[in-house]
Short mmCIF file of C-alpha atoms and ligand atoms in Angstrom, two decimals:
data_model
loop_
_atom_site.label_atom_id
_atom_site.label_comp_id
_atom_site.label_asym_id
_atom_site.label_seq_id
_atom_site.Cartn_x
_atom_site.Cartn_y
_atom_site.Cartn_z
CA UNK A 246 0.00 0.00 0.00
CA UNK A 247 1.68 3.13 -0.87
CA UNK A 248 1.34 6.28 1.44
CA UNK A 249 -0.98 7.93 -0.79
CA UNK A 250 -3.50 5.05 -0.63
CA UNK A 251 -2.48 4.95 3.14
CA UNK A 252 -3.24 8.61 3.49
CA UNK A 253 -6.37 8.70 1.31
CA UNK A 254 -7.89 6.41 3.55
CA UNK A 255 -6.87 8.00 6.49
CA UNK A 256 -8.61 11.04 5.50
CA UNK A 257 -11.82 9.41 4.04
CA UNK A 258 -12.33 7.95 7.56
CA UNK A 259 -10.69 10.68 10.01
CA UNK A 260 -11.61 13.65 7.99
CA UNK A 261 -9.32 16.51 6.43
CA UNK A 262 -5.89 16.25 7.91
CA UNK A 263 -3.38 19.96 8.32
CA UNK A 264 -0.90 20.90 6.20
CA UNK A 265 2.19 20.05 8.95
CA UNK A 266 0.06 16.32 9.13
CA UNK A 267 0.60 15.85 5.63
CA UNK A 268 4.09 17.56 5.60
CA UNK A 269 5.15 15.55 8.54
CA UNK A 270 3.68 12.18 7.17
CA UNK A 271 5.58 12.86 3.79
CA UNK A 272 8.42 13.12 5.10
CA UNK A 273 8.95 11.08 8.16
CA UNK A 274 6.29 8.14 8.37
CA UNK A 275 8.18 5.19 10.01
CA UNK A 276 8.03 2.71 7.04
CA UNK A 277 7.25 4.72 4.00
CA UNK A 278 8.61 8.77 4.68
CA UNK A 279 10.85 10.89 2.10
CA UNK A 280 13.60 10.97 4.67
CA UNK A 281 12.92 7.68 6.52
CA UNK A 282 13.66 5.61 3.09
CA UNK A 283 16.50 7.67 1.10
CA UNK A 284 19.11 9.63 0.52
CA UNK A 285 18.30 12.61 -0.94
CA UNK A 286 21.18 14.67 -1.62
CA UNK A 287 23.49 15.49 -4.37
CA UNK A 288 23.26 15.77 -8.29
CA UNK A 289 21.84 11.69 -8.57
CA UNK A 290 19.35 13.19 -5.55
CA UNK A 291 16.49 15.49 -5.19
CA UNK A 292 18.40 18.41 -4.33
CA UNK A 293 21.49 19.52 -3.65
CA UNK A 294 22.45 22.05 -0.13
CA UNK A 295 25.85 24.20 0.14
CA UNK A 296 27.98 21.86 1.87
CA UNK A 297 27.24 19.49 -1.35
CA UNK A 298 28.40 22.45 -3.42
CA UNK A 299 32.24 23.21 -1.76
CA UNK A 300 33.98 22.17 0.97
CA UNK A 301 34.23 25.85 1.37
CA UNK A 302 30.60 26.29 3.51
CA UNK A 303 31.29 24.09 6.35
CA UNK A 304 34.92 25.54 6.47
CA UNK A 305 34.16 29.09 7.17
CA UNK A 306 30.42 27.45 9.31
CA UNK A 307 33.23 25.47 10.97
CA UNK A 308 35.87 28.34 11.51
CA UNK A 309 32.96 30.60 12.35
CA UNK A 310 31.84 28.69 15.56
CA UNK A 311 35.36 28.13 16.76
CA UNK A 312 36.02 31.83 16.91
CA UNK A 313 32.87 32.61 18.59
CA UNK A 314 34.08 29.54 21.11
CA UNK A 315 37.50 31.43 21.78
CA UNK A 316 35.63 34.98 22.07
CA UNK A 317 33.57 33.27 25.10
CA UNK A 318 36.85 32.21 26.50
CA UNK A 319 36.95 28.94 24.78
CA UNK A 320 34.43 27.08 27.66
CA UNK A 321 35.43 23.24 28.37
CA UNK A 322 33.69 20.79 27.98
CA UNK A 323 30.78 21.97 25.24
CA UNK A 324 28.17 20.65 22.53
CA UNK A 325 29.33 20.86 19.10
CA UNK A 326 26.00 20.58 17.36
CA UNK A 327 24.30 19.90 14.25
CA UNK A 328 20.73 20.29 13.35
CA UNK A 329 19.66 17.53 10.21
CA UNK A 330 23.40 16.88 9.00
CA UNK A 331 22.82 15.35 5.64
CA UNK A 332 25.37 13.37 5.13
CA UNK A 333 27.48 14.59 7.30
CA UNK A 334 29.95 16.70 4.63
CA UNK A 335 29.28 19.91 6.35
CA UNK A 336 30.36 18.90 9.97
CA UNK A 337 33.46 16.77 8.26
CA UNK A 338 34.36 19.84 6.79
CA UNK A 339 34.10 22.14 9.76
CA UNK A 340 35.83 19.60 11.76
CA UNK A 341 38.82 19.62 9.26
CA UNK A 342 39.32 23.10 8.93
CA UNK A 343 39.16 23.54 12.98
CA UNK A 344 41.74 21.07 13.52
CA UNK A 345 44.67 23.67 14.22
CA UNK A 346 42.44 25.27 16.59
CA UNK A 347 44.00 24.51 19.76
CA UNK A 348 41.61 22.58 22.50
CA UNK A 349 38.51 22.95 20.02
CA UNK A 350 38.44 19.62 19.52
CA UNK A 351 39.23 18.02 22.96
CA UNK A 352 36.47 20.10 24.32
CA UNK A 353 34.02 19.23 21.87
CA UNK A 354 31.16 16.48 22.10
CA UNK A 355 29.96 16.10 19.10
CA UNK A 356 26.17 16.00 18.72
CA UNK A 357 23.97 15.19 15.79
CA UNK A 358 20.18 15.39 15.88
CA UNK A 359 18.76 13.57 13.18
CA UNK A 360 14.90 11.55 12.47
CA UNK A 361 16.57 9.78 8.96
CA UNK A 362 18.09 6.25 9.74
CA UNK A 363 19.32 6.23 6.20
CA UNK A 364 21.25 9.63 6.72
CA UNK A 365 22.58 8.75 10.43
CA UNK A 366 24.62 5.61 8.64
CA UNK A 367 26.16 8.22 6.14
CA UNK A 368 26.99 10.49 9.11
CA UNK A 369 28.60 7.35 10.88
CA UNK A 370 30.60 6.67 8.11
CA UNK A 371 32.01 10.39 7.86
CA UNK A 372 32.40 11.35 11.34
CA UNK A 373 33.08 8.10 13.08
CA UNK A 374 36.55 9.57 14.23
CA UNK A 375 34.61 11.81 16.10
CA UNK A 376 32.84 9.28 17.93
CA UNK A 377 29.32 11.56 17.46
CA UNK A 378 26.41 11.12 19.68
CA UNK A 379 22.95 11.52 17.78
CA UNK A 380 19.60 12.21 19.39
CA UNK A 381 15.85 12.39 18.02
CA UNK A 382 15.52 16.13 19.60
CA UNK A 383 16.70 18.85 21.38
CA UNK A 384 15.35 18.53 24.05
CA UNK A 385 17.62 16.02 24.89
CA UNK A 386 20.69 18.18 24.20
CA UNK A 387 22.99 18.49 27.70
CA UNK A 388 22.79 21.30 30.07
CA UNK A 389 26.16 23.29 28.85
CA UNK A 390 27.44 25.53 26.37
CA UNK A 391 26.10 24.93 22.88
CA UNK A 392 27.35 25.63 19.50
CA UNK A 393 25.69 24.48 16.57
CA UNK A 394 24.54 24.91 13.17
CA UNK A 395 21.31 23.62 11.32
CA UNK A 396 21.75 24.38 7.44
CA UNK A 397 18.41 23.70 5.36
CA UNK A 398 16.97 21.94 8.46
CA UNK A 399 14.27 24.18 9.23
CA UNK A 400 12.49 24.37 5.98
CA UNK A 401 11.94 20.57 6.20
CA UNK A 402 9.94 20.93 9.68
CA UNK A 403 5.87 20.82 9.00
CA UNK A 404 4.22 24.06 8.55
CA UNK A 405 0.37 25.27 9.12
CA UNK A 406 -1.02 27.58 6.57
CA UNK A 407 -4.23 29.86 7.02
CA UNK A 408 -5.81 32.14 4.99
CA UNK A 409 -7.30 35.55 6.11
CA UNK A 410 -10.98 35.70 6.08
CA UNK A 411 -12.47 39.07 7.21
CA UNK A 412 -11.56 39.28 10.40
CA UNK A 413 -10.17 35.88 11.31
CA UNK A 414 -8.58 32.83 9.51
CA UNK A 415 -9.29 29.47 7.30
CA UNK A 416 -6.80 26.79 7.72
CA UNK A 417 -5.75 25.08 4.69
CA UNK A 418 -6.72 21.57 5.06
CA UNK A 419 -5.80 18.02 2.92
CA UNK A 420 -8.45 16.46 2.37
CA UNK A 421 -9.78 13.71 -0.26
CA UNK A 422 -11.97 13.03 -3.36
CA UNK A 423 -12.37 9.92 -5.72
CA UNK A 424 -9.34 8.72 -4.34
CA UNK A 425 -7.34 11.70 -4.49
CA UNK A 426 -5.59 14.09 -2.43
CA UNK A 427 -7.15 18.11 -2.63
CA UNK A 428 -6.01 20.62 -0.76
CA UNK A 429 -9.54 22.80 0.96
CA UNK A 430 -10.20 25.16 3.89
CA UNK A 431 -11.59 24.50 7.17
CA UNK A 432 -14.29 26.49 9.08
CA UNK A 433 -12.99 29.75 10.53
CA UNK A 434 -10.75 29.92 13.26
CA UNK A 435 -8.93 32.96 15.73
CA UNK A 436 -5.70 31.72 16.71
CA UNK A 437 -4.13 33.91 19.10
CA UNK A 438 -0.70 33.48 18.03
CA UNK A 439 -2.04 35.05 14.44
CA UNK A 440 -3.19 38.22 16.07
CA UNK A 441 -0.08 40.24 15.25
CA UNK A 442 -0.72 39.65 11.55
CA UNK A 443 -4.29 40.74 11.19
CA UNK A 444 -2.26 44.57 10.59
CA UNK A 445 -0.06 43.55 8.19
CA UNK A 446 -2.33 40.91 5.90
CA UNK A 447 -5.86 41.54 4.01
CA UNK A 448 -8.67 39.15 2.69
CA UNK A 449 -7.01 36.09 0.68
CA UNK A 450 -3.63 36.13 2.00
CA UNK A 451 -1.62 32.86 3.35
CA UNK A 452 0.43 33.20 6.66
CA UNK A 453 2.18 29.74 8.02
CA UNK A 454 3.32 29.24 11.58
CA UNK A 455 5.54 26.66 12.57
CA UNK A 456 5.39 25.42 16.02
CA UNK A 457 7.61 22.84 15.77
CA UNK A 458 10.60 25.44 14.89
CA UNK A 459 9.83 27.76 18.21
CA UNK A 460 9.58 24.67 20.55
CA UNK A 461 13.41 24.22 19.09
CA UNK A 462 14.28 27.57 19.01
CA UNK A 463 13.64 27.65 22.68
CA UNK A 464 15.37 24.77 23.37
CA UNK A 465 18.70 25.96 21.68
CA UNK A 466 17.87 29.70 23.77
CA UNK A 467 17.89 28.57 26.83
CA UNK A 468 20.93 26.50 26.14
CA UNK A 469 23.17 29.32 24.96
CA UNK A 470 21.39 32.14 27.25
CA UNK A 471 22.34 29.92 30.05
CA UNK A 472 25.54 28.37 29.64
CA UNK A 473 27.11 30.20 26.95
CA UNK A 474 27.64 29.49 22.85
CA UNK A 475 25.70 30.10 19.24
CA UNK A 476 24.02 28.93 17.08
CA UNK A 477 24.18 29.39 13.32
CA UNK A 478 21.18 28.88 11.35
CA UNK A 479 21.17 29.36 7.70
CA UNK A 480 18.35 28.36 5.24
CA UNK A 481 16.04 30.19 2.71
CA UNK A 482 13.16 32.09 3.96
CA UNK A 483 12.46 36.18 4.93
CA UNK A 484 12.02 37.92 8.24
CA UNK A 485 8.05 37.74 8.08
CA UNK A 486 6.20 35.04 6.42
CA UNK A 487 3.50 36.11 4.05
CA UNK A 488 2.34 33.88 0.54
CA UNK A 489 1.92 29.72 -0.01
CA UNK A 490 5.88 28.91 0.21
CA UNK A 491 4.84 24.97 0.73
CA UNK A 492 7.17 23.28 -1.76
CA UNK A 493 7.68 20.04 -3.64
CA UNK A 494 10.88 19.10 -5.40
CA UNK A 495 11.84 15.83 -6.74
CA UNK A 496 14.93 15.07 -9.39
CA UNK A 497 15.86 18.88 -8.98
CA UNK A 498 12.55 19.76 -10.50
CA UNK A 499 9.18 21.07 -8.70
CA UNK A 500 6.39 18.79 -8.50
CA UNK A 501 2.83 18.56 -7.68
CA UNK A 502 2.79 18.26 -3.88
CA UNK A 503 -0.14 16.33 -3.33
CA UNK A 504 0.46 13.49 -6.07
CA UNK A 505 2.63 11.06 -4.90
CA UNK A 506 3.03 11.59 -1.22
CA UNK A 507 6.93 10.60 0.72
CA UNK A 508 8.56 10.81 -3.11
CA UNK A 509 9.55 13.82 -2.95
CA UNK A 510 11.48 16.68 -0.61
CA UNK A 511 8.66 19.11 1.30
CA UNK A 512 9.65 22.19 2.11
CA UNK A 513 8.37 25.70 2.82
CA UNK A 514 10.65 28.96 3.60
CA UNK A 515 11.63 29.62 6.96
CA UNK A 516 9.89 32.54 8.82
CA UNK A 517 13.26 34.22 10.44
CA UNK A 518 11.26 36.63 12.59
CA UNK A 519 9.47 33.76 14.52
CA UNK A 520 13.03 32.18 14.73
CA UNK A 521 14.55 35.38 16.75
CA UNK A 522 10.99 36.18 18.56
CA UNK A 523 11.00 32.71 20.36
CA UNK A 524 15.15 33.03 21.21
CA UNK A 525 14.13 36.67 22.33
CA UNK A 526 11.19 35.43 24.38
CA UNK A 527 14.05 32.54 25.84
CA UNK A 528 16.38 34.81 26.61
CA UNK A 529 19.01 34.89 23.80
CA UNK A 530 20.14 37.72 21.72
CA UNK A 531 20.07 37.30 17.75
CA UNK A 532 21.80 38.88 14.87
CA UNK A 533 20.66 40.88 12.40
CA UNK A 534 18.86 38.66 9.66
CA UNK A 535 22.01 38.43 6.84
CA UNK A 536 21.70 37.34 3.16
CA UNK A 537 24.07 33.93 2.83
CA UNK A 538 26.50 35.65 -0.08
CA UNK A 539 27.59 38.53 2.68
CA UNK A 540 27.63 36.75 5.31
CA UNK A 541 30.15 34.33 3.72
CA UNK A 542 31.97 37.11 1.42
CA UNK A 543 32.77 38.94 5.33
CA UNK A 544 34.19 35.21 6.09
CA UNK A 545 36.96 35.48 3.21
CA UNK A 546 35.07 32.72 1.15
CA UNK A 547 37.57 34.98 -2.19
CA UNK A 548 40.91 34.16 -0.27
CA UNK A 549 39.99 30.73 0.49
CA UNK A 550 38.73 30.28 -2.78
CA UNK A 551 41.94 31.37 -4.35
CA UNK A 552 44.28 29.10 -1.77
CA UNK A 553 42.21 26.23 -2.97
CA UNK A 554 42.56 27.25 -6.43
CA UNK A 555 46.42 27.32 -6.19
CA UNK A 556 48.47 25.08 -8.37
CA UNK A 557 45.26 23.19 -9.25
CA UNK A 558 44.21 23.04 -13.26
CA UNK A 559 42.47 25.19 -15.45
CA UNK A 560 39.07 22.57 -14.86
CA UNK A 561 39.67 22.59 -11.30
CA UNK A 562 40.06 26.33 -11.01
CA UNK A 563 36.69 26.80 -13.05
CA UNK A 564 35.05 24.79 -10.62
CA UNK A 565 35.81 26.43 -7.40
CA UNK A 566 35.24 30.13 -8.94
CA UNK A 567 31.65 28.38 -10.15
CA UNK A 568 30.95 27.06 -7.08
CA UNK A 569 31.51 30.37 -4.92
CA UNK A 570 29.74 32.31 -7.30
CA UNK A 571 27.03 29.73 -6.54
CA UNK A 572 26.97 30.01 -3.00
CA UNK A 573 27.45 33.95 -2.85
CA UNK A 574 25.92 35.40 -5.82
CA UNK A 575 22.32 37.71 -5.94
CA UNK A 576 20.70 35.43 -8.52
CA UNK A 577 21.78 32.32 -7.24
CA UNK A 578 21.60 31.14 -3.32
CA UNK A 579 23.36 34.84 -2.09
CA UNK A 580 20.03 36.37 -1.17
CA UNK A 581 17.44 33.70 -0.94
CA UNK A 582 19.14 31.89 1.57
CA UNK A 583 19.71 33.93 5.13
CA UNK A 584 21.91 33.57 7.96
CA UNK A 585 20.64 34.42 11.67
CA UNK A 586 22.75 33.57 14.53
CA UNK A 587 21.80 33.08 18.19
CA UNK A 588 24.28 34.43 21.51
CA UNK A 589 24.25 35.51 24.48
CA UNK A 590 22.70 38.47 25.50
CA UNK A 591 25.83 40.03 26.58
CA UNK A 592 28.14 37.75 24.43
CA UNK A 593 30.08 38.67 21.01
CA UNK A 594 28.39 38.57 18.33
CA UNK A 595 29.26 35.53 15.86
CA UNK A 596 32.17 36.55 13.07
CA UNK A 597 30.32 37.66 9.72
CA UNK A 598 27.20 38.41 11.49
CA UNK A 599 26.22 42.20 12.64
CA UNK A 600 23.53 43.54 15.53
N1 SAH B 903 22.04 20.00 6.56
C1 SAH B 903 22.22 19.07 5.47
C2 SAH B 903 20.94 18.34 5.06
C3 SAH B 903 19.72 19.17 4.79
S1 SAH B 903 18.31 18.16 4.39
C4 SAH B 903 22.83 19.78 4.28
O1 SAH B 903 22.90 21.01 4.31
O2 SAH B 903 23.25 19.12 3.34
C5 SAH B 903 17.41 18.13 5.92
C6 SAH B 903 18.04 17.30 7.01
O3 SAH B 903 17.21 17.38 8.19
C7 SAH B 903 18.15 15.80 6.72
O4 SAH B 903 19.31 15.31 7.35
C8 SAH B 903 16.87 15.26 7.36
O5 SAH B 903 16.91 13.88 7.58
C9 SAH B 903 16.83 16.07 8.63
N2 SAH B 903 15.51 16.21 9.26
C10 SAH B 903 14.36 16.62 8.67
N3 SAH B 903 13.37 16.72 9.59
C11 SAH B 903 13.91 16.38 10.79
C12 SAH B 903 13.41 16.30 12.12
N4 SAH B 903 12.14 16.59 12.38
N5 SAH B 903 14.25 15.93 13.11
C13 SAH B 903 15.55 15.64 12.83
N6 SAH B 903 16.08 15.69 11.59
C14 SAH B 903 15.28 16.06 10.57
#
């Protein structure tokens, strides 16, 4: 039976189901989920994320969270994090380039939260030197100072969508018909954490909320308000949420999202201004929201293009120019993907990043 027939059924007996039911049944049902079954990275994948691109992201991510680690006065021992790893190239790659930082690594525990059983055996394979611990949430993370980084993790967590309606709100609903999946609107609904947005939204328009990023949000806070560290979270969103973002893509290409439910990546963009409201409301300070090209142009993602480039061959050269024109660039993942980092109150500010 395959998870649409699983869902259709569902529905036809339960009722309509939300948006973050179907998002979170898509992609992490036990048996048949996007990210329970597969690997989905990389140009044979789905989709492909910067640390897929060049060694270059998780360097500077890497470098990045080690000097924030000696600003704080290098604290022994802490959690050296990672939100959704992938495949673990990002953390390899930050762990490499932080080598020569003395007592980084003896102080580090290295911690990897991730739901994909598929994706924890790649991580094993690249970080087993490490010895990495991996949990299902972070709640679970330990009480002491924190430094992590979660790159494209939050667009994968399930949103709710609703739809102003005079002076209130519609959810969008899945529900069914003849067998098939249709998306519809359920009867209207007040939700107080919406009230800030009746100002800024008229008749028609979409807001999502996404609990499941706040409860982690605070989480992470009250880590790093409490014992010290940062987090870096990058992925592609805006400050304020406003339009359908919900997204399907499957063999680099969008697809319908309702047709053929846990085959392909779900995503929607990350609301950054719910992010830094919930650290805000734990306690934490947050940067300034910052598009991904500055962020990793103030870095010196040039000069360590160019010392990779060295001595290499014309091909090679091409490649490395190509891919941090990829990662930086206005048209390509410079702007649409955003950088907001988490410290304490008092604490430095993260390098790259700006008040
Ligand atoms: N950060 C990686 C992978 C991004 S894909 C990179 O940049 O390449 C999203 C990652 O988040 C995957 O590892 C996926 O399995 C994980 N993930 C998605 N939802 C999750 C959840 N609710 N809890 C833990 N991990 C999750």
């Amino acid at each position: 039976m395959t998870l649409k027939s699983r869902t259709v059924a569902r529905i036809h007996q339960d009722g309509p189901i939300t948006v973050a039911d179907f998002m979170a049944t898509c992609l992490l049902h036990p048996t048949h989920g996007y990210y329970t079954t597969r690997d989905p990275l990389g140009a044979g994948g789905d989709f492909t994320t910067a640390p897929e691109i060049s060694q270059m992201f998780g360097e500077l991510i890497g470098l990045c969270l080690a000097q924030s680690w000696l600003d704080q006065g290098a604290p022994t021992p802490f959690t050296l994090a990672e939100l959704g790893p992938g495949r673990g190239t990002l953390m390899a790659d930050a762990l490499r380039a932080t080598k020569a930082v003395p007592g980084f690594h003896a102080a580090a525990r290295l911690t990897l939260i991730e739901a994909s059983p598929v994706l924890r055996r790649a991580q094993s394979e690249r970080l087993s030197n490490h010895a990495p611990l991996w949990l299902d949430t972070c709640a679970e993370l330990p009480d002491q100072p924190l430094y992590l980084i979660a790159n494209e993790f939050f667009d994968a967590l399930p949103i709710r969508q609703f739809q102003r309606d005079g002076v209130g709100w519609r959810e969008r609903h899945v529900g069914q018909s003849d067998g098939h999946l249709r998306f519809g609107l359920g009867p209207p609904v007040m939700p107080a954490t919406l009230s800030h947005r009746l100002d800024d939204t008229k008749d028609g328009d979409l807001v999502e909320t996404c609990a499941p990023a706040q409860g982690i949000i605070t989480e992470l806070a009250r880590r790093i308000a409490g014992f010290g560290g940062a987090a870096l979270l990058v992925d592609y969103g805006d400050w304020r949420s406003l339009g359908d973002t919900l997204q399907a893509v499957k063999g680099h290409r969008p697809v319908d999202i309702l047709s053929d439910p846990g085959q392909a990546d779900l995503t929607a963009h990350v609301d950054f201004e719910a992010l830094a409201m919930a650290a805000k409301a734990a306690g934490c300070g947050h940067s300034r929201l910052t598009p991904q090209g500055v962020f990793l142009d103030r870095l010196g993602i040039a000069t360590r293009a160019q010392a990779l480039a060295k001595g290499q061959t014309p091909e090679v050269q091409a490649a490395i120019t190509s891919a941090q024109q990829r990662l930086t660039e206005p048209d390509k993942m410079g702007i649409l993907f955003k950088v907001l980092g988490l410290n304490p109150v008092q604490g430095p500010l993260l390098p790259g990043l700006t008040p």
